[in-house]
PDB file of C-alpha atoms in Angstrom:
ATOM      1  CA  UNK A 258     -16.037   1.200 -12.267  1.00  0.00           C
ATOM      2  CA  UNK A 259     -13.573   3.970 -13.087  1.00  0.00           C
ATOM      3  CA  UNK A 260     -11.208   5.266 -10.426  1.00  0.00           C
ATOM      4  CA  UNK A 261      -9.559   8.631 -10.958  1.00  0.00           C
ATOM      5  CA  UNK A 262      -6.939  10.637  -9.069  1.00  0.00           C
ATOM      6  CA  UNK A 263      -3.979  12.885  -9.815  1.00  0.00           C
ATOM      7  CA  UNK A 264      -0.289  13.865  -9.461  1.00  0.00           C
ATOM      8  CA  UNK A 265       3.184  12.744 -10.582  1.00  0.00           C
ATOM      9  CA  UNK A 266       5.289   9.680  -9.900  1.00  0.00           C
ATOM     10  CA  UNK A 267       9.045   9.441  -9.748  1.00  0.00           C
ATOM     11  CA  UNK A 268      11.335   6.734  -8.458  1.00  0.00           C
ATOM     12  CA  UNK A 269      14.481   7.113  -6.337  1.00  0.00           C
ATOM     13  CA  UNK A 270      17.202   4.958  -4.844  1.00  0.00           C
ATOM     14  CA  UNK A 271      16.199   4.769  -1.175  1.00  0.00           C
ATOM     15  CA  UNK A 272      15.850   1.099  -0.110  1.00  0.00           C
ATOM     16  CA  UNK A 273      15.928   0.241  -3.808  1.00  0.00           C
ATOM     17  CA  UNK A 274      17.976  -0.890  -6.770  1.00  0.00           C
ATOM     18  CA  UNK A 275      16.461   1.890  -8.884  1.00  0.00           C
ATOM     19  CA  UNK A 276      18.752   4.769  -9.977  1.00  0.00           C
ATOM     20  CA  UNK A 277      18.620   8.307  -8.591  1.00  0.00           C
ATOM     21  CA  UNK A 278      15.331  10.206  -8.690  1.00  0.00           C
ATOM     22  CA  UNK A 279      13.832  10.181 -12.150  1.00  0.00           C
ATOM     23  CA  UNK A 280      10.410  10.673 -13.625  1.00  0.00           C
ATOM     24  CA  UNK A 281       8.728   7.298 -14.163  1.00  0.00           C
ATOM     25  CA  UNK A 282       6.601   6.773 -17.255  1.00  0.00           C
ATOM     26  CA  UNK A 283       4.805   3.437 -17.113  1.00  0.00           C
ATOM     27  CA  UNK A 284       5.224   1.528 -20.397  1.00  0.00           C
ATOM     28  CA  UNK A 285       2.217  -0.702 -19.905  1.00  0.00           C
ATOM     29  CA  UNK A 286      -1.322  -1.218 -21.141  1.00  0.00           C
ATOM     30  CA  UNK A 287      -2.535   1.849 -19.211  1.00  0.00           C
ATOM     31  CA  UNK A 288      -0.168   4.249 -20.948  1.00  0.00           C
ATOM     32  CA  UNK A 289      -0.917   2.787 -24.388  1.00  0.00           C
ATOM     33  CA  UNK A 290      -4.672   2.336 -23.930  1.00  0.00           C
ATOM     34  CA  UNK A 291      -7.046   4.154 -26.245  1.00  0.00           C
ATOM     35  CA  UNK A 292     -10.230   5.653 -24.841  1.00  0.00           C
ATOM     36  CA  UNK A 293     -12.448   3.278 -26.854  1.00  0.00           C
ATOM     37  CA  UNK A 294     -10.654   0.122 -25.710  1.00  0.00           C
ATOM     38  CA  UNK A 295     -12.212  -2.078 -23.030  1.00  0.00           C
ATOM     39  CA  UNK A 296     -10.355  -2.840 -19.797  1.00  0.00           C
ATOM     40  CA  UNK A 297     -11.325  -5.652 -17.449  1.00  0.00           C
ATOM     41  CA  UNK A 298     -10.887  -5.669 -13.685  1.00  0.00           C
ATOM     42  CA  UNK A 299      -7.998  -7.856 -12.432  1.00  0.00           C
ATOM     43  CA  UNK A 300     -10.365 -10.250 -10.659  1.00  0.00           C
ATOM     44  CA  UNK A 301     -12.343 -10.764 -13.861  1.00  0.00           C
ATOM     45  CA  UNK A 302      -9.172 -11.513 -15.822  1.00  0.00           C
ATOM     46  CA  UNK A 303      -8.167 -14.136 -13.273  1.00  0.00           C
ATOM     47  CA  UNK A 304     -11.626 -15.721 -13.293  1.00  0.00           C
ATOM     48  CA  UNK A 305     -11.497 -16.148 -17.069  1.00  0.00           C
ATOM     49  CA  UNK A 306      -8.915 -18.905 -16.751  1.00  0.00           C
ATOM     50  CA  UNK A 307     -10.240 -22.397 -17.380  1.00  0.00           C
ATOM     51  CA  UNK A 308      -7.161 -24.237 -16.143  1.00  0.00           C
ATOM     52  CA  UNK A 309      -7.638 -26.611 -13.205  1.00  0.00           C
ATOM     53  CA  UNK A 310      -6.314 -25.407  -9.858  1.00  0.00           C
ATOM     54  CA  UNK A 311      -3.412 -27.438  -8.490  1.00  0.00           C
ATOM     55  CA  UNK A 312      -2.940 -26.727  -4.799  1.00  0.00           C
ATOM     56  CA  UNK A 313       0.665 -26.004  -3.887  1.00  0.00           C
ATOM     57  CA  UNK A 314       2.301 -28.344  -1.403  1.00  0.00           C
ATOM     58  CA  UNK A 315       3.840 -26.055   1.227  1.00  0.00           C
ATOM     59  CA  UNK A 316       5.465 -29.034   3.006  1.00  0.00           C
ATOM     60  CA  UNK A 317       4.051 -27.637   6.259  1.00  0.00           C
ATOM     61  CA  UNK A 318       0.715 -27.139   7.956  1.00  0.00           C
ATOM     62  CA  UNK A 319       0.360 -23.342   8.402  1.00  0.00           C
ATOM     63  CA  UNK A 320      -0.244 -22.229  11.989  1.00  0.00           C
ATOM     64  CA  UNK A 321      -3.699 -20.678  12.363  1.00  0.00           C
ATOM     65  CA  UNK A 322      -4.421 -17.737  14.707  1.00  0.00           C
ATOM     66  CA  UNK A 323      -5.789 -18.671  18.124  1.00  0.00           C
ATOM     67  CA  UNK A 324      -7.328 -15.251  18.685  1.00  0.00           C
ATOM     68  CA  UNK A 325      -7.895 -11.973  16.877  1.00  0.00           C
ATOM     69  CA  UNK A 326      -6.002  -8.834  17.826  1.00  0.00           C
ATOM     70  CA  UNK A 327      -7.425  -5.367  17.333  1.00  0.00           C
ATOM     71  CA  UNK A 328      -6.930  -4.302  13.744  1.00  0.00           C
ATOM     72  CA  UNK A 329      -4.785  -1.265  14.506  1.00  0.00           C
ATOM     73  CA  UNK A 330      -4.457  -0.830  18.264  1.00  0.00           C
ATOM     74  CA  UNK A 331      -6.354  -0.098  21.448  1.00  0.00           C
ATOM     75  CA  UNK A 332      -5.362   3.579  21.279  1.00  0.00           C
ATOM     76  CA  UNK A 333      -8.509   5.726  21.233  1.00  0.00           C
ATOM     77  CA  UNK A 334      -7.461   7.697  18.150  1.00  0.00           C
ATOM     78  CA  UNK A 335      -6.985   4.537  16.073  1.00  0.00           C
ATOM     79  CA  UNK A 336      -9.690   2.411  17.670  1.00  0.00           C
ATOM     80  CA  UNK A 337     -12.472   4.958  17.189  1.00  0.00           C
ATOM     81  CA  UNK A 338     -12.840   6.366  13.633  1.00  0.00           C
ATOM     82  CA  UNK A 339     -15.130   9.080  15.029  1.00  0.00           C
ATOM     83  CA  UNK A 340     -12.714  10.176  17.754  1.00  0.00           C
ATOM     84  CA  UNK A 341     -12.396  13.928  18.128  1.00  0.00           C
ATOM     85  CA  UNK A 342      -9.899  15.634  20.407  1.00  0.00           C
ATOM     86  CA  UNK A 343     -11.282  17.952  23.078  1.00  0.00           C
ATOM     87  CA  UNK A 344     -11.407  21.608  22.094  1.00  0.00           C
ATOM     88  CA  UNK A 345      -8.895  22.771  24.694  1.00  0.00           C
ATOM     89  CA  UNK A 346      -6.417  20.097  23.601  1.00  0.00           C
ATOM     90  CA  UNK A 347      -6.797  21.201  19.991  1.00  0.00           C
ATOM     91  CA  UNK A 348      -6.199  24.812  20.993  1.00  0.00           C
ATOM     92  CA  UNK A 349      -3.016  23.965  22.898  1.00  0.00           C
ATOM     93  CA  UNK A 350      -1.775  21.781  20.060  1.00  0.00           C
ATOM     94  CA  UNK A 351      -2.360  24.450  17.418  1.00  0.00           C
ATOM     95  CA  UNK A 352      -0.639  27.027  19.626  1.00  0.00           C
ATOM     96  CA  UNK A 353       2.434  24.822  20.040  1.00  0.00           C
ATOM     97  CA  UNK A 354       2.653  24.215  16.295  1.00  0.00           C
ATOM     98  CA  UNK A 355       2.495  27.961  15.670  1.00  0.00           C
ATOM     99  CA  UNK A 356       4.871  28.891  18.505  1.00  0.00           C
ATOM    100  CA  UNK A 357       7.642  26.421  17.661  1.00  0.00           C
ATOM    101  CA  UNK A 358       7.072  26.480  13.894  1.00  0.00           C
ATOM    102  CA  UNK A 359       6.811  22.673  13.825  1.00  0.00           C
ATOM    103  CA  UNK A 360       7.398  21.017  10.457  1.00  0.00           C
ATOM    104  CA  UNK A 361       3.985  19.391  10.067  1.00  0.00           C
ATOM    105  CA  UNK A 362       4.939  17.520   6.899  1.00  0.00           C
ATOM    106  CA  UNK A 363       7.501  15.623   8.957  1.00  0.00           C
ATOM    107  CA  UNK A 364       5.227  15.196  11.973  1.00  0.00           C
ATOM    108  CA  UNK A 365       2.386  13.950   9.774  1.00  0.00           C
ATOM    109  CA  UNK A 366       4.389  10.882   8.719  1.00  0.00           C
ATOM    110  CA  UNK A 367       3.504   9.036  11.924  1.00  0.00           C
ATOM    111  CA  UNK A 368      -0.297   9.263  11.817  1.00  0.00           C
ATOM    112  CA  UNK A 369      -0.469   8.970   8.017  1.00  0.00           C
ATOM    113  CA  UNK A 370       2.171   6.378   7.075  1.00  0.00           C
ATOM    114  CA  UNK A 371       2.327   4.632  10.450  1.00  0.00           C
ATOM    115  CA  UNK A 372      -1.434   4.400  10.873  1.00  0.00           C
ATOM    116  CA  UNK A 373      -3.548   5.151   7.770  1.00  0.00           C
ATOM    117  CA  UNK A 374      -1.256   3.581   5.178  1.00  0.00           C
ATOM    118  CA  UNK A 375      -0.256   0.794   7.555  1.00  0.00           C
ATOM    119  CA  UNK A 376      -3.937  -0.093   7.883  1.00  0.00           C
ATOM    120  CA  UNK A 377      -4.287  -0.062   4.104  1.00  0.00           C
ATOM    121  CA  UNK A 378      -1.391  -2.507   3.710  1.00  0.00           C
ATOM    122  CA  UNK A 379      -2.521  -4.770   6.529  1.00  0.00           C
ATOM    123  CA  UNK A 380      -6.164  -5.170   5.513  1.00  0.00           C
ATOM    124  CA  UNK A 381      -5.529  -6.266   1.908  1.00  0.00           C
ATOM    125  CA  UNK A 382      -4.613  -9.843   2.807  1.00  0.00           C
ATOM    126  CA  UNK A 383      -6.246 -10.222   6.228  1.00  0.00           C
ATOM    127  CA  UNK A 384      -7.695 -13.665   6.839  1.00  0.00           C
ATOM    128  CA  UNK A 385      -9.120 -15.321   9.956  1.00  0.00           C
ATOM    129  CA  UNK A 386     -10.781 -18.745  10.243  1.00  0.00           C
ATOM    130  CA  UNK A 387     -14.582 -18.687   9.900  1.00  0.00           C
ATOM    131  CA  UNK A 388     -14.648 -14.990   8.956  1.00  0.00           C
ATOM    132  CA  UNK A 389     -15.880 -13.541   5.688  1.00  0.00           C
ATOM    133  CA  UNK A 390     -13.091 -12.276   3.465  1.00  0.00           C
ATOM    134  CA  UNK A 391     -12.904  -8.765   2.064  1.00  0.00           C
ATOM    135  CA  UNK A 392     -13.115  -8.266  -1.710  1.00  0.00           C
ATOM    136  CA  UNK A 393      -9.341  -8.022  -1.988  1.00  0.00           C
ATOM    137  CA  UNK A 394      -8.695 -10.991   0.310  1.00  0.00           C
ATOM    138  CA  UNK A 395     -11.116 -13.095  -1.759  1.00  0.00           C
ATOM    139  CA  UNK A 396      -9.098 -12.166  -4.828  1.00  0.00           C
ATOM    140  CA  UNK A 397      -5.880 -13.455  -3.274  1.00  0.00           C
ATOM    141  CA  UNK A 398      -7.104 -16.551  -1.448  1.00  0.00           C
ATOM    142  CA  UNK A 399     -10.068 -17.683  -3.551  1.00  0.00           C
ATOM    143  CA  UNK A 400      -9.530 -16.338  -7.070  1.00  0.00           C
ATOM    144  CA  UNK A 401      -5.744 -16.726  -7.141  1.00  0.00           C
ATOM    145  CA  UNK A 402      -5.858 -19.764  -4.849  1.00  0.00           C
ATOM    146  CA  UNK A 403      -3.045 -18.659  -2.526  1.00  0.00           C
ATOM    147  CA  UNK A 404      -2.609 -20.488   0.802  1.00  0.00           C
ATOM    148  CA  UNK A 405      -4.215 -18.949   3.884  1.00  0.00           C
ATOM    149  CA  UNK A 406      -1.169 -18.557   6.062  1.00  0.00           C
ATOM    150  CA  UNK A 407       0.559 -15.894   8.133  1.00  0.00           C
ATOM    151  CA  UNK A 408       3.565 -15.889   5.807  1.00  0.00           C
ATOM    152  CA  UNK A 409       1.335 -15.448   2.770  1.00  0.00           C
ATOM    153  CA  UNK A 410      -0.365 -12.496   4.471  1.00  0.00           C
ATOM    154  CA  UNK A 411       3.084 -10.977   5.023  1.00  0.00           C
ATOM    155  CA  UNK A 412       3.978 -11.311   1.347  1.00  0.00           C
ATOM    156  CA  UNK A 413       0.722  -9.584   0.352  1.00  0.00           C
ATOM    157  CA  UNK A 414       1.402  -6.847   2.918  1.00  0.00           C
ATOM    158  CA  UNK A 415       4.968  -6.466   1.641  1.00  0.00           C
ATOM    159  CA  UNK A 416       3.686  -6.016  -1.920  1.00  0.00           C
ATOM    160  CA  UNK A 417       1.339  -3.238  -0.853  1.00  0.00           C
ATOM    161  CA  UNK A 418       4.111  -1.652   1.240  1.00  0.00           C
ATOM    162  CA  UNK A 419       6.290  -1.577  -1.870  1.00  0.00           C
ATOM    163  CA  UNK A 420       3.528  -0.002  -3.967  1.00  0.00           C
ATOM    164  CA  UNK A 421       3.242   2.806  -1.400  1.00  0.00           C
ATOM    165  CA  UNK A 422       7.023   3.100  -1.045  1.00  0.00           C
ATOM    166  CA  UNK A 423       7.329   3.854  -4.763  1.00  0.00           C
ATOM    167  CA  UNK A 424       5.216   6.977  -4.232  1.00  0.00           C
ATOM    168  CA  UNK A 425       6.950   7.827  -0.957  1.00  0.00           C
ATOM    169  CA  UNK A 426      10.312   7.827  -2.722  1.00  0.00           C
ATOM    170  CA  UNK A 427       8.880  10.349  -5.178  1.00  0.00           C
ATOM    171  CA  UNK A 428       8.280  12.849  -2.363  1.00  0.00           C
ATOM    172  CA  UNK A 429      10.984  15.313  -1.280  1.00  0.00           C
ATOM    173  CA  UNK A 430      13.693  13.074   0.186  1.00  0.00           C
ATOM    174  CA  UNK A 431      13.520  14.099   3.851  1.00  0.00           C
ATOM    175  CA  UNK A 432       9.757  13.541   3.919  1.00  0.00           C
ATOM    176  CA  UNK A 433       9.532  10.450   1.764  1.00  0.00           C
ATOM    177  CA  UNK A 434      12.217   8.659   3.739  1.00  0.00           C
ATOM    178  CA  UNK A 435      10.414   9.475   6.989  1.00  0.00           C
ATOM    179  CA  UNK A 436       7.114   8.128   5.630  1.00  0.00           C
ATOM    180  CA  UNK A 437       8.823   4.906   4.560  1.00  0.00           C
ATOM    181  CA  UNK A 438      10.460   4.431   7.946  1.00  0.00           C
ATOM    182  CA  UNK A 439       7.236   4.998   9.884  1.00  0.00           C
ATOM    183  CA  UNK A 440       5.412   2.458   7.717  1.00  0.00           C
ATOM    184  CA  UNK A 441       8.129  -0.199   7.978  1.00  0.00           C
ATOM    185  CA  UNK A 442       8.451   0.283  11.743  1.00  0.00           C
ATOM    186  CA  UNK A 443       4.706  -0.142  12.216  1.00  0.00           C
ATOM    187  CA  UNK A 444       4.522  -3.244  10.028  1.00  0.00           C
ATOM    188  CA  UNK A 445       7.231  -4.996  12.020  1.00  0.00           C
ATOM    189  CA  UNK A 446       5.916  -3.947  15.422  1.00  0.00           C
ATOM    190  CA  UNK A 447       2.552  -5.362  14.351  1.00  0.00           C
ATOM    191  CA  UNK A 448       4.241  -8.573  13.162  1.00  0.00           C
ATOM    192  CA  UNK A 449       5.847  -9.043  16.567  1.00  0.00           C
ATOM    193  CA  UNK A 450       2.560  -8.399  18.389  1.00  0.00           C
ATOM    194  CA  UNK A 451       0.504 -10.732  16.189  1.00  0.00           C
ATOM    195  CA  UNK A 452       2.992 -13.583  16.445  1.00  0.00           C
ATOM    196  CA  UNK A 453       2.818 -13.363  20.234  1.00  0.00           C
ATOM    197  CA  UNK A 454      -0.930 -12.741  20.618  1.00  0.00           C
ATOM    198  CA  UNK A 455      -2.537 -14.525  17.679  1.00  0.00           C
ATOM    199  CA  UNK A 456      -0.130 -17.354  16.902  1.00  0.00           C
ATOM    200  CA  UNK A 457       0.712 -17.971  20.538  1.00  0.00           C
ATOM    201  CA  UNK A 458       4.503 -17.899  20.111  1.00  0.00           C
ATOM    202  CA  UNK A 459       5.853 -17.312  23.615  1.00  0.00           C
ATOM    203  CA  UNK A 460       9.591 -17.440  22.864  1.00  0.00           C
ATOM    204  CA  UNK A 461      11.158 -14.052  22.156  1.00  0.00           C
ATOM    205  CA  UNK A 462      14.069 -15.825  20.497  1.00  0.00           C
ATOM    206  CA  UNK A 463      11.776 -17.556  17.997  1.00  0.00           C
ATOM    207  CA  UNK A 464       9.885 -14.322  17.276  1.00  0.00           C
ATOM    208  CA  UNK A 465      13.189 -12.498  16.745  1.00  0.00           C
ATOM    209  CA  UNK A 466      14.243 -15.177  14.277  1.00  0.00           C
ATOM    210  CA  UNK A 467      11.014 -14.830  12.324  1.00  0.00           C
ATOM    211  CA  UNK A 468      11.344 -11.044  12.273  1.00  0.00           C
ATOM    212  CA  UNK A 469      14.854 -11.292  10.812  1.00  0.00           C
ATOM    213  CA  UNK A 470      13.588 -13.710   8.181  1.00  0.00           C
ATOM    214  CA  UNK A 471      10.665 -11.442   7.260  1.00  0.00           C
ATOM    215  CA  UNK A 472      13.000  -8.452   7.060  1.00  0.00           C
ATOM    216  CA  UNK A 473      15.209 -10.345   4.611  1.00  0.00           C
ATOM    217  CA  UNK A 474      12.137 -11.292   2.578  1.00  0.00           C
ATOM    218  CA  UNK A 475      11.021  -7.658   2.474  1.00  0.00           C
ATOM    219  CA  UNK A 476      14.422  -6.477   1.254  1.00  0.00           C
ATOM    220  CA  UNK A 477      14.456  -9.097  -1.492  1.00  0.00           C
ATOM    221  CA  UNK A 478      10.882  -8.327  -2.542  1.00  0.00           C
ATOM    222  CA  UNK A 479      11.542  -4.569  -2.777  1.00  0.00           C
ATOM    223  CA  UNK A 480      14.629  -5.082  -4.947  1.00  0.00           C
ATOM    224  CA  UNK A 481      12.836  -7.503  -7.284  1.00  0.00           C
ATOM    225  CA  UNK A 482       9.727  -5.319  -7.590  1.00  0.00           C
ATOM    226  CA  UNK A 483      11.877  -2.251  -8.250  1.00  0.00           C
ATOM    227  CA  UNK A 484      13.557  -4.109 -11.079  1.00  0.00           C
ATOM    228  CA  UNK A 485      10.137  -4.829 -12.561  1.00  0.00           C
ATOM    229  CA  UNK A 486       9.111  -1.198 -12.084  1.00  0.00           C
ATOM    230  CA  UNK A 487      12.121   0.071 -14.016  1.00  0.00           C
ATOM    231  CA  UNK A 488      12.046  -2.540 -16.789  1.00  0.00           C
ATOM    232  CA  UNK A 489       8.923  -4.320 -18.035  1.00  0.00           C
ATOM    233  CA  UNK A 490       5.881  -6.376 -17.105  1.00  0.00           C
ATOM    234  CA  UNK A 491       7.685  -9.674 -17.708  1.00  0.00           C
ATOM    235  CA  UNK A 492      10.270  -8.839 -15.048  1.00  0.00           C
ATOM    236  CA  UNK A 493       7.563  -7.650 -12.666  1.00  0.00           C
ATOM    237  CA  UNK A 494       5.577 -10.837 -13.286  1.00  0.00           C
ATOM    238  CA  UNK A 495       8.630 -12.927 -12.439  1.00  0.00           C
ATOM    239  CA  UNK A 496       9.063 -11.026  -9.153  1.00  0.00           C
ATOM    240  CA  UNK A 497       5.395 -11.526  -8.268  1.00  0.00           C
ATOM    241  CA  UNK A 498       5.643 -15.229  -9.105  1.00  0.00           C
ATOM    242  CA  UNK A 499       8.634 -15.702  -6.798  1.00  0.00           C
ATOM    243  CA  UNK A 500       7.158 -13.741  -3.883  1.00  0.00           C
ATOM    244  CA  UNK A 501       3.349 -13.818  -3.993  1.00  0.00           C
ATOM    245  CA  UNK A 502       2.975 -17.172  -5.763  1.00  0.00           C
ATOM    246  CA  UNK A 503       5.842 -18.721  -3.745  1.00  0.00           C
ATOM    247  CA  UNK A 504       7.582 -19.849  -6.957  1.00  0.00           C
ATOM    248  CA  UNK A 505       4.749 -22.308  -7.589  1.00  0.00           C
ATOM    249  CA  UNK A 506       5.559 -24.227 -10.824  1.00  0.00           C
ATOM    250  CA  UNK A 507       1.830 -24.815 -11.341  1.00  0.00           C
ATOM    251  CA  UNK A 508       0.857 -21.147 -11.042  1.00  0.00           C
ATOM    252  CA  UNK A 509      -1.810 -20.076 -13.538  1.00  0.00           C
ATOM    253  CA  UNK A 510      -0.324 -17.530 -15.952  1.00  0.00           C
ATOM    254  CA  UNK A 511      -3.723 -15.857 -16.322  1.00  0.00           C
ATOM    255  CA  UNK A 512      -3.731 -15.299 -12.560  1.00  0.00           C
ATOM    256  CA  UNK A 513      -0.235 -13.861 -12.743  1.00  0.00           C
ATOM    257  CA  UNK A 514      -1.284 -11.558 -15.562  1.00  0.00           C
ATOM    258  CA  UNK A 515      -4.190 -10.269 -13.487  1.00  0.00           C
ATOM    259  CA  UNK A 516      -1.904  -9.483 -10.547  1.00  0.00           C
ATOM    260  CA  UNK A 517       0.481  -7.560 -12.804  1.00  0.00           C
ATOM    261  CA  UNK A 518      -2.483  -5.480 -13.980  1.00  0.00           C
ATOM    262  CA  UNK A 519      -3.580  -4.967 -10.363  1.00  0.00           C
ATOM    263  CA  UNK A 520      -0.130  -3.657  -9.391  1.00  0.00           C
ATOM    264  CA  UNK A 521       0.213  -1.428 -12.439  1.00  0.00           C
ATOM    265  CA  UNK A 522      -3.245   0.004 -11.807  1.00  0.00           C
ATOM    266  CA  UNK A 523      -2.283   0.999  -8.248  1.00  0.00           C
ATOM    267  CA  UNK A 524       0.890   2.621  -9.563  1.00  0.00           C
ATOM    268  CA  UNK A 525      -1.104   4.526 -12.155  1.00  0.00           C
ATOM    269  CA  UNK A 526      -3.432   5.924  -9.490  1.00  0.00           C
ATOM    270  CA  UNK A 527      -0.434   6.958  -7.389  1.00  0.00           C
ATOM    271  CA  UNK A 528       1.104   8.437 -10.536  1.00  0.00           C
ATOM    272  CA  UNK A 529      -1.826  10.851 -10.659  1.00  0.00           C
ATOM    273  CA  UNK A 530      -1.654  11.996  -7.030  1.00  0.00           C
ATOM    274  CA  UNK A 531       0.125  15.130  -5.924  1.00  0.00           C
ATOM    275  CA  UNK A 532       2.626  15.048  -3.071  1.00  0.00           C
ATOM    276  CA  UNK A 533       0.276  16.886  -0.746  1.00  0.00           C
ATOM    277  CA  UNK A 534      -2.724  14.649  -1.383  1.00  0.00           C
ATOM    278  CA  UNK A 535      -0.625  11.547  -0.811  1.00  0.00           C
ATOM    279  CA  UNK A 536       1.114  13.101   2.202  1.00  0.00           C
ATOM    280  CA  UNK A 537      -2.256  13.798   3.824  1.00  0.00           C
ATOM    281  CA  UNK A 538      -3.303  10.141   3.489  1.00  0.00           C
ATOM    282  CA  UNK A 539      -5.776  10.494   0.604  1.00  0.00           C
ATOM    283  CA  UNK A 540      -4.777   7.314  -1.224  1.00  0.00           C
ATOM    284  CA  UNK A 541      -6.718   4.049  -0.978  1.00  0.00           C
ATOM    285  CA  UNK A 542      -5.920   0.843  -2.854  1.00  0.00           C
ATOM    286  CA  UNK A 543      -8.279   0.149  -5.749  1.00  0.00           C
ATOM    287  CA  UNK A 544     -10.141  -3.165  -5.156  1.00  0.00           C
ATOM    288  CA  UNK A 545      -9.342  -5.878  -7.731  1.00  0.00           C
ATOM    289  CA  UNK A 546     -12.943  -5.956  -8.944  1.00  0.00           C
ATOM    290  CA  UNK A 547     -12.747  -2.319 -10.100  1.00  0.00           C
ATOM    291  CA  UNK A 548     -11.236  -0.906 -13.275  1.00  0.00           C
ATOM    292  CA  UNK A 549      -8.682   1.909 -13.523  1.00  0.00           C
ATOM    293  CA  UNK A 550      -9.041   3.913 -16.720  1.00  0.00           C
ATOM    294  CA  UNK A 551      -6.556   6.507 -18.024  1.00  0.00           C
ATOM    295  CA  UNK A 552      -7.416  10.135 -17.378  1.00  0.00           C
ATOM    296  CA  UNK A 553      -7.681  12.697 -20.122  1.00  0.00           C
ATOM    297  CA  UNK A 554      -5.721  15.932 -19.788  1.00  0.00           C
ATOM    298  CA  UNK A 555      -8.955  17.778 -19.055  1.00  0.00           C
ATOM    299  CA  UNK A 556      -9.862  15.339 -16.267  1.00  0.00           C
ATOM    300  CA  UNK A 557      -6.393  15.654 -14.733  1.00  0.00           C
ATOM    301  CA  UNK A 558      -6.657  19.434 -14.709  1.00  0.00           C
ATOM    302  CA  UNK A 559     -10.159  19.329 -13.258  1.00  0.00           C
ATOM    303  CA  UNK A 560      -9.085  17.065 -10.406  1.00  0.00           C
ATOM    304  CA  UNK A 561      -6.007  19.169  -9.718  1.00  0.00           C
ATOM    305  CA  UNK A 562      -8.116  22.310  -9.429  1.00  0.00           C
ATOM    306  CA  UNK A 563     -10.495  20.471  -7.106  1.00  0.00           C
ATOM    307  CA  UNK A 564      -7.569  19.445  -4.895  1.00  0.00           C
ATOM    308  CA  UNK A 565      -6.265  23.015  -4.736  1.00  0.00           C
ATOM    309  CA  UNK A 566      -9.705  24.230  -3.725  1.00  0.00           C
ATOM    310  CA  UNK A 567      -9.943  21.574  -1.000  1.00  0.00           C
ATOM    311  CA  UNK A 568      -6.565  22.390   0.521  1.00  0.00           C
ATOM    312  CA  UNK A 569      -7.104  26.146   0.283  1.00  0.00           C
ATOM    313  CA  UNK A 570      -9.720  25.736   3.019  1.00  0.00           C
ATOM    314  CA  UNK A 571      -7.249  24.119   5.447  1.00  0.00           C
ATOM    315  CA  UNK A 572      -6.070  27.098   7.473  1.00  0.00           C
ATOM    316  CA  UNK A 573      -5.042  25.621  10.849  1.00  0.00           C
ATOM    317  CA  UNK A 574      -1.331  25.584  11.791  1.00  0.00           C
ATOM    318  CA  UNK A 575      -1.396  21.773  11.952  1.00  0.00           C
ATOM    319  CA  UNK A 576      -2.758  21.635   8.394  1.00  0.00           C
ATOM    320  CA  UNK A 577      -0.030  23.642   6.733  1.00  0.00           C
ATOM    321  CA  UNK A 578       2.263  21.939   4.235  1.00  0.00           C
ATOM    322  CA  UNK A 579       5.056  22.695   1.800  1.00  0.00           C
ATOM    323  CA  UNK A 580       4.302  19.586  -0.273  1.00  0.00           C
ATOM    324  CA  UNK A 581       3.395  20.316  -3.873  1.00  0.00           C
ATOM    325  CA  UNK A 582      -0.145  20.416  -5.242  1.00  0.00           C
ATOM    326  CA  UNK A 583       1.146  20.459  -8.825  1.00  0.00           C
ATOM    327  CA  UNK A 584       3.103  17.181  -8.901  1.00  0.00           C
TER     328      UNK A 584
END
């Protein structure tokens, strides 16, 4: 299944080892692919391996959740996808935005990065005992054979945070930095809540220790992934092996190859999204059983015109934006 979108991707130095803002051109199979060549989905690539699976000895017995928290929160706006604010509240809100000339691109970071994109990161590796896994979770835990643990979920979440942060750092600095901060804050507040509610950790001191450890892991993962982004697939594969595969000496190289393709495919999709589309929360991760194919110039232009038409119909004060629809 082909998955198309649009825009431009750059990389900057915020929370990163990458140099100052530059245009990023991916030197991978997607940029070199010819239209007639066949591309397989990441999950299919991983399933082609005939090597026996050797389960990694984690030296511990991972703690399993005792209960299941609400996916996002109990707040009515997040809990109900069909929630609609009362008309009089909408009127007052629009009036305030108009009266005080509120910068909606900055205000939008909370509900988009701290809710929509947080949910996207969180759901990719979600796993609960005796519950059916999503397509992406099956890819990680069944196809790649990763352990079903809270720490493994965090590493998967951190990877998807980084993928989004690459695009956030390509936005105008004051907006991209705000989006990053809202997403990181929400991830760690959710970590704290889940450790207390689901894992039953009652000691604030122990939770604080885990949070510091996860923060260190996130910093290290971002630096290593950025190095792979700015160099080559071999370096990116090494970073994924250390973080996602826990440095497993018995990791299947075909599995690692499939994950590199999965990551590069997400980056390609983000590469084709404009700032405004991404800033309004239009991006969704491509499932590992789907294929991302390069766009032709004509397709890129067609999608860009479609995006301009869509946003031209957004006339409310709260829908205004200075983010670009051209890159």
